XYZ file of C-alpha atoms in Angstrom:
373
model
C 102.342 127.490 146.773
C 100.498 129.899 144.588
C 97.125 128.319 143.250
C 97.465 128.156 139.197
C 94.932 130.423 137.437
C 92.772 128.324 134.861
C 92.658 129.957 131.064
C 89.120 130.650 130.276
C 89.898 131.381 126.358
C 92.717 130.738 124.145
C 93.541 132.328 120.842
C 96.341 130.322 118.485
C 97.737 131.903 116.011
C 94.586 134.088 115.264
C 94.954 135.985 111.353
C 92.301 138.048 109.769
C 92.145 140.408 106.937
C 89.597 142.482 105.072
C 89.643 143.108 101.570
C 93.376 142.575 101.147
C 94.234 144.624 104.507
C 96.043 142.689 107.271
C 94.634 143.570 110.091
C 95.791 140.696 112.460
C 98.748 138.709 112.274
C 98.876 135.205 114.196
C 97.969 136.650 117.385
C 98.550 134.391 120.313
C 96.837 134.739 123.717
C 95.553 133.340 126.791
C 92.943 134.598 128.711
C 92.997 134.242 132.854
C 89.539 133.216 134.254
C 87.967 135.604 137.029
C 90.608 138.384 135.585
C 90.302 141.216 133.678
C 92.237 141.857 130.623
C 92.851 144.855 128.624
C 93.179 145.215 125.134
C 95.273 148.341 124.618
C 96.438 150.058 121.544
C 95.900 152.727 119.005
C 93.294 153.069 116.414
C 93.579 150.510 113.792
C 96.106 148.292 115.894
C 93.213 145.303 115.481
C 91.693 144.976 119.389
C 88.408 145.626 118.275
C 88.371 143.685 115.602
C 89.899 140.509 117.509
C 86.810 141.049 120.203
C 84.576 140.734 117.138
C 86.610 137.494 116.378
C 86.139 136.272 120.110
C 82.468 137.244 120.025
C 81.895 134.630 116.960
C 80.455 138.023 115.263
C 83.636 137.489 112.410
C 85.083 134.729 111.315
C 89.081 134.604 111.672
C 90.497 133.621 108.571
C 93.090 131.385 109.998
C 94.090 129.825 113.599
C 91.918 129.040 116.291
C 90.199 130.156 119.195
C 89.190 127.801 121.979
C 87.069 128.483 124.995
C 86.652 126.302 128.288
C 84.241 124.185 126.640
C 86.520 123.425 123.627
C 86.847 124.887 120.027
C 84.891 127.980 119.096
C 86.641 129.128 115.543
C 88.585 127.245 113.562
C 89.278 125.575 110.220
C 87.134 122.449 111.480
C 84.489 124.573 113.385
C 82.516 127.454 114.231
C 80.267 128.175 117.550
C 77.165 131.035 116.623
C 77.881 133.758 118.739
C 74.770 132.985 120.665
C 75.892 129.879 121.766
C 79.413 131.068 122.951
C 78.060 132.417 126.302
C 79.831 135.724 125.238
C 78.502 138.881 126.728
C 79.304 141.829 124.775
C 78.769 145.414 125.515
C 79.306 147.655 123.000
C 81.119 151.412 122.772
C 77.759 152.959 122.493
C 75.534 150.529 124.558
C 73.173 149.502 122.435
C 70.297 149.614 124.461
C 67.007 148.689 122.758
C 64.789 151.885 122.993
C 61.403 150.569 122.822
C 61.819 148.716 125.799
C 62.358 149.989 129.384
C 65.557 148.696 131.522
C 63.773 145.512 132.689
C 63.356 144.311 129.588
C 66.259 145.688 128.146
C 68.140 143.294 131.055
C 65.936 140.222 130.401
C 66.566 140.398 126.967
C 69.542 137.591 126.528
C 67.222 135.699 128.992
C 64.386 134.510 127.334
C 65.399 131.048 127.229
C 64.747 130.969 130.638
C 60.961 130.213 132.439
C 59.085 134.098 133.277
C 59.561 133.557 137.006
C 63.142 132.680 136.835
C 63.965 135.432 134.166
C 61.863 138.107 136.765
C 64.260 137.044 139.568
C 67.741 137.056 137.353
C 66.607 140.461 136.416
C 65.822 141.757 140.336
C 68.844 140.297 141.566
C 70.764 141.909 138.788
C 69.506 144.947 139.266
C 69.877 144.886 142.531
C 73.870 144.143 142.260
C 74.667 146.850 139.975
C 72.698 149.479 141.844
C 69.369 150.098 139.452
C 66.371 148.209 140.994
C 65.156 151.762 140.726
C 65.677 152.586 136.833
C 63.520 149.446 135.667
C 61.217 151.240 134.642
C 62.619 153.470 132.699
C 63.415 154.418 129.132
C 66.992 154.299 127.951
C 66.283 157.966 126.722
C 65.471 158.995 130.241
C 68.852 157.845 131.744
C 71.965 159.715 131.933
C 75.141 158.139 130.247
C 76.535 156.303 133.231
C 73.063 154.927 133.856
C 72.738 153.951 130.688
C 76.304 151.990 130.897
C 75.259 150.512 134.441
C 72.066 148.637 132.158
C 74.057 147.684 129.600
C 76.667 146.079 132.080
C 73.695 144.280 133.967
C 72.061 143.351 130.454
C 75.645 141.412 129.471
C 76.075 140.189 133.125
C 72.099 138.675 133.743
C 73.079 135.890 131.736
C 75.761 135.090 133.396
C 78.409 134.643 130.773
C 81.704 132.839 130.926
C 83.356 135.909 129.312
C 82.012 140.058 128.995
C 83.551 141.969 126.120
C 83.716 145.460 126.391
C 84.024 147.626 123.592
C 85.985 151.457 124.836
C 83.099 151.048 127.419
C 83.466 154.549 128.972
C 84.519 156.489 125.983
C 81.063 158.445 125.480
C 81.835 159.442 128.517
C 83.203 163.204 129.868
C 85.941 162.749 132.098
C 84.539 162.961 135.667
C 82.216 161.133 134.713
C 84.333 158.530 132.907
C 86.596 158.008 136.195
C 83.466 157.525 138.658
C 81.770 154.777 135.684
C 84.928 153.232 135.483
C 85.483 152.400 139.208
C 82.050 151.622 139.483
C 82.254 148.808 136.812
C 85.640 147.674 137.865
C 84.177 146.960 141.379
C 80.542 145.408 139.788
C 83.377 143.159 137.405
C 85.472 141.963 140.578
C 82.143 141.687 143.121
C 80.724 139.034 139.692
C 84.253 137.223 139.855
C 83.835 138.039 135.884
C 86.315 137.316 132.634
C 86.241 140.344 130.875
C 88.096 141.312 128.158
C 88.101 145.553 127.775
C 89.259 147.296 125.055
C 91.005 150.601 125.228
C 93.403 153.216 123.371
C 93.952 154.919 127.058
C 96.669 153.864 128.580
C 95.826 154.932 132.098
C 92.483 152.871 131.789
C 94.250 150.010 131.464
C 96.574 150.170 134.156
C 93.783 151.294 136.597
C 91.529 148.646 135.363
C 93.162 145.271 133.990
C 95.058 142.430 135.557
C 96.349 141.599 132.268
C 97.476 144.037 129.651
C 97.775 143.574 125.726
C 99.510 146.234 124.501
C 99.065 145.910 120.157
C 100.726 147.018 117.132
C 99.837 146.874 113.834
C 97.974 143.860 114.073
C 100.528 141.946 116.361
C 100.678 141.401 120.028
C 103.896 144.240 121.195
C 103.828 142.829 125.004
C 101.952 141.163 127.745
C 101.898 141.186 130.854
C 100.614 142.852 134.628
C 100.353 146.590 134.785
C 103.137 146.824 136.670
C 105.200 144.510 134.214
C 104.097 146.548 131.210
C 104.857 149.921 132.990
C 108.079 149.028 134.831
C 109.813 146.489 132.269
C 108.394 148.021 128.671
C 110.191 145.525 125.677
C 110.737 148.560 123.499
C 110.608 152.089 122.861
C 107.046 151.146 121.555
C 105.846 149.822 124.886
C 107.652 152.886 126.815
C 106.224 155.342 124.970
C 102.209 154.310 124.546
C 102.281 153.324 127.957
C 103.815 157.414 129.015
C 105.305 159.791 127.766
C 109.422 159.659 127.724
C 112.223 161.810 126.914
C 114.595 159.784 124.158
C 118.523 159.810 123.993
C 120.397 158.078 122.306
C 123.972 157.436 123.796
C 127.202 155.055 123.484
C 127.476 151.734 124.628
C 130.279 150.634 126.816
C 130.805 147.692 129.365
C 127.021 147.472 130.143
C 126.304 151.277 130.279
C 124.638 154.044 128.157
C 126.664 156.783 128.254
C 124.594 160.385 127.096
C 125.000 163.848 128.100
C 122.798 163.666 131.284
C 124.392 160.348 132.872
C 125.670 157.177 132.345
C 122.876 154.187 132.931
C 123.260 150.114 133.508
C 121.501 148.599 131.266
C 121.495 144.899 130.740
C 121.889 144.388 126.695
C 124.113 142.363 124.700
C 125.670 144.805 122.255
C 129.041 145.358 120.779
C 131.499 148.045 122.156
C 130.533 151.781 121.299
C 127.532 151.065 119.515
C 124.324 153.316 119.896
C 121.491 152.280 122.070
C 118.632 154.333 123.090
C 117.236 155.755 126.939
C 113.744 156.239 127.073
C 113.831 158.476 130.080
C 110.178 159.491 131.541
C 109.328 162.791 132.455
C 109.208 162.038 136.171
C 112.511 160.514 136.365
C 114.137 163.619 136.371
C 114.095 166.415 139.429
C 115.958 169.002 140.232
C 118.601 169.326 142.969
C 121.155 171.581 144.906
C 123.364 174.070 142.507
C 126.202 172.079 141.586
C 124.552 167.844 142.491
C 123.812 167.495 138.727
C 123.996 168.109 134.995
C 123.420 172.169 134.458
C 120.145 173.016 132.579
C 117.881 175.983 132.143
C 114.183 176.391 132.449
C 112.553 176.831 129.176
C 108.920 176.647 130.324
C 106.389 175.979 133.317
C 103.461 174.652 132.489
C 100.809 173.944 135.568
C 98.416 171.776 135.073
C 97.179 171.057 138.566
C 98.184 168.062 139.847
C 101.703 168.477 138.679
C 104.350 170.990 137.131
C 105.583 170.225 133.606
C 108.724 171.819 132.963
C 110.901 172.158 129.529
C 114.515 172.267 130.245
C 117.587 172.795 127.644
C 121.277 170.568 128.571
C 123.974 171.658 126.574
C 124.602 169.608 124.054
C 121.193 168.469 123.096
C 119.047 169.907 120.016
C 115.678 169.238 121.368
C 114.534 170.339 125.390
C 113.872 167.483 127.993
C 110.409 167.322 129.647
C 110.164 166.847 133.663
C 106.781 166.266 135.312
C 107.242 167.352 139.109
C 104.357 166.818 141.915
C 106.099 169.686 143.901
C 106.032 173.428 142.885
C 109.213 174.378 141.295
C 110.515 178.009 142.533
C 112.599 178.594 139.376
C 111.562 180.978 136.781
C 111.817 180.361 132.999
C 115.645 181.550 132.180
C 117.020 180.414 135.474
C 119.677 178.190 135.754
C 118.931 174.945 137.525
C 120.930 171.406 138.010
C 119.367 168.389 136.497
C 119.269 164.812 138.585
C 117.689 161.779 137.190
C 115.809 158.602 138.799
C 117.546 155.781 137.249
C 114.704 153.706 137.870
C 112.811 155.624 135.602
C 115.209 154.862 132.537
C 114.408 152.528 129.929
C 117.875 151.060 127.721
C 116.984 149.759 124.351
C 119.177 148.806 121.085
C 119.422 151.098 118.785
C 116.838 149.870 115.772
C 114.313 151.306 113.170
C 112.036 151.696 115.944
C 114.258 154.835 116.674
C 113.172 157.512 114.801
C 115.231 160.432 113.261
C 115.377 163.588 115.824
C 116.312 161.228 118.527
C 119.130 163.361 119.873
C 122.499 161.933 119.956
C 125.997 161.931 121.376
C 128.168 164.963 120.082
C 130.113 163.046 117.152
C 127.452 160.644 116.403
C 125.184 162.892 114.510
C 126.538 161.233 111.373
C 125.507 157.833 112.535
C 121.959 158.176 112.548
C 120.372 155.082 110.965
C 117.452 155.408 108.355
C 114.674 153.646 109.753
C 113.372 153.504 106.540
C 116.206 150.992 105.089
């Protein structure tokens, strides 16, 4: 029998707001101890303001939020951040530059006696990989060094949670993929809670064991990487998570029916209405003349791991985009036969999530539904 994982913070019904601006909206979580969850979602969506909440650095206006030890916001009580045994790293890492990396790590220690604090700090070090820097100046480190002390400065006091503010984001992107695995192996050799907040979607699948993908102040959908990727709850979740081709199609005795195929989907709609694929890029391929739907190569566009390739299908307005791993011979012009990966097709009702320019069935143009009404 699988051994139950133990919440090490709760959020109920969370609400905040500045200056008449919603910017969370009852959000309800639970946070898995020795896991680490993302926070993912556009600018403005609220993530970093609900790791300000969790930090005790805001106050939520309304619900609560309760950590292992019991209550830390609510109506009836508050817990200072500094007693929250909260770690946060920030986006830009804060790093105090007056004082070299030893005492930029022994910083959040000084409740503790000099010899103890010296040997938190060595063993620290030691773990992350910078017994060597300690003696340095934060102006004399290079960006991931500088993000390897700030992630032993939150970890020395060995906090029940680490919040991490777009950790690697200052970050170019070689650089940001090597950090990244670096800390994700640090987080998992600590047994850590950490809570990381990110707009990029591939961080979060590389990195958390939970995802929390936000909109607009509201929790969209939760769940494993592999949840959030493979079983996406709307066109919403489809999209931020990758990129998709949309269609929308006719719904008959549980199938969409649109120009390039006919896909199961498991909805409970009424006869002939319009629903909506989300079809990603790398569910479709191309086969032998004559195996699939006929389309013609619009572009080729290399981009070195992959191929991404524009194709027109009679009768749809607006090309369809394949990602392919292998070279594709075609030219531009060239006539080509289209097979899709149902696997790799998402069915959703047709709502105001939808937005106009989704193409449609032949026919249907005229049934487009405002998504403004």
């Amino acid at each position: 029998m699988p051994v139950a994982t133990q919440t090490a913070l709760t959020l109920d019904k969370v609400s905040h707001a500045f200056s008449g601006n919603q910017v969370l909206s009852e959000v309800s979580l639970e946070i898995p101890a020795g896991q680490i969850t993302c926070l993912l979602g556009q600018s403005g969506c609220g993530k970093s303001t609900l790791l300000r909440l969790i930090s005790g650095i805001e106050r939520p206006q309304s619900g609560r939020i309760l950590g292992a030890s019991g209550l830390l916001s609510g109506p009836e009580a508050f817990v200072e951040p500094e007693d929250r045994s909260i770690g946060f790293m920030f986006q830009d890492y804060a790093l105090f530059p007056h004082l070299n990396v030893f005492d930029n790590i022994a910083f959040g220690l000084r409740r503790l006696p000099a010899a103890e604090r010296m040997q938190r700090v060595k063993e620290t070090a030691g773990h992350i990989g910078i017994t060597h820097l300690l003696r340095r100046y934060p102006d004399a480190l290079s960006g991931g060094e500088q993000q390897r002390v700030a992630l032993a400065r939150a970890l020395a006091p060995r906090p029940h949670l680490i919040l991490m503010d777009e950790p690697f984001s200052n970050l170019d992107q070689g650089l940001r993929e090597k950090v990244r695995s670096q800390t994700l192996a640090i987080l998992r050799d600590f047994a850590a809670t950490a809570i990381v907040v990110t707009h990029d979607p591939q961080e979060a699948l590389a990195m958390g064991d939970q995802i929390v993908l936000m909109r607009a102040g509201r929790v969209e959908q939760t769940g494993t990487p592999f949840e959030i990727y493979d079983h996406p709850v709307s066109p919403y979740a489809a999209e931020f998570i990758g990129p998709c081709n949309r269609l929308t199609g006719l719904w008959r005795q549980g199938h969409l029916e649109t120009p390039i195929g006919t896909f199961r989907g498991a909805l409970d709609l009424p006869e002939g209405s319009l629903a909506l694929a989300c079809i990603r890029p790398q569910a479709l391929s191309l086969g032998q003349e004559g195996e699939g739907i006929p389309a013609r190569v619009l572009s080729k566009t290399f981009v070195g791991e992959s191929e991404q390739i524009e194709l027109q299908i009679h009768p749809l307005g607006e090309p369809l985009r394949m990602h392919s791993h292998r070279r594709i011979s075609a030219p531009v012009g060239a006539q080509v036969s289209l097979l899709t990966n149902n696997a790799e097709v998402h069915i959703f009702p047709r709502d105001g999530d939808d937005p106009e320019g989704a193409p449609a069935l032949p026919g249907q143009e005229n049934s487009k539904s405002d998504k403004n009404t």
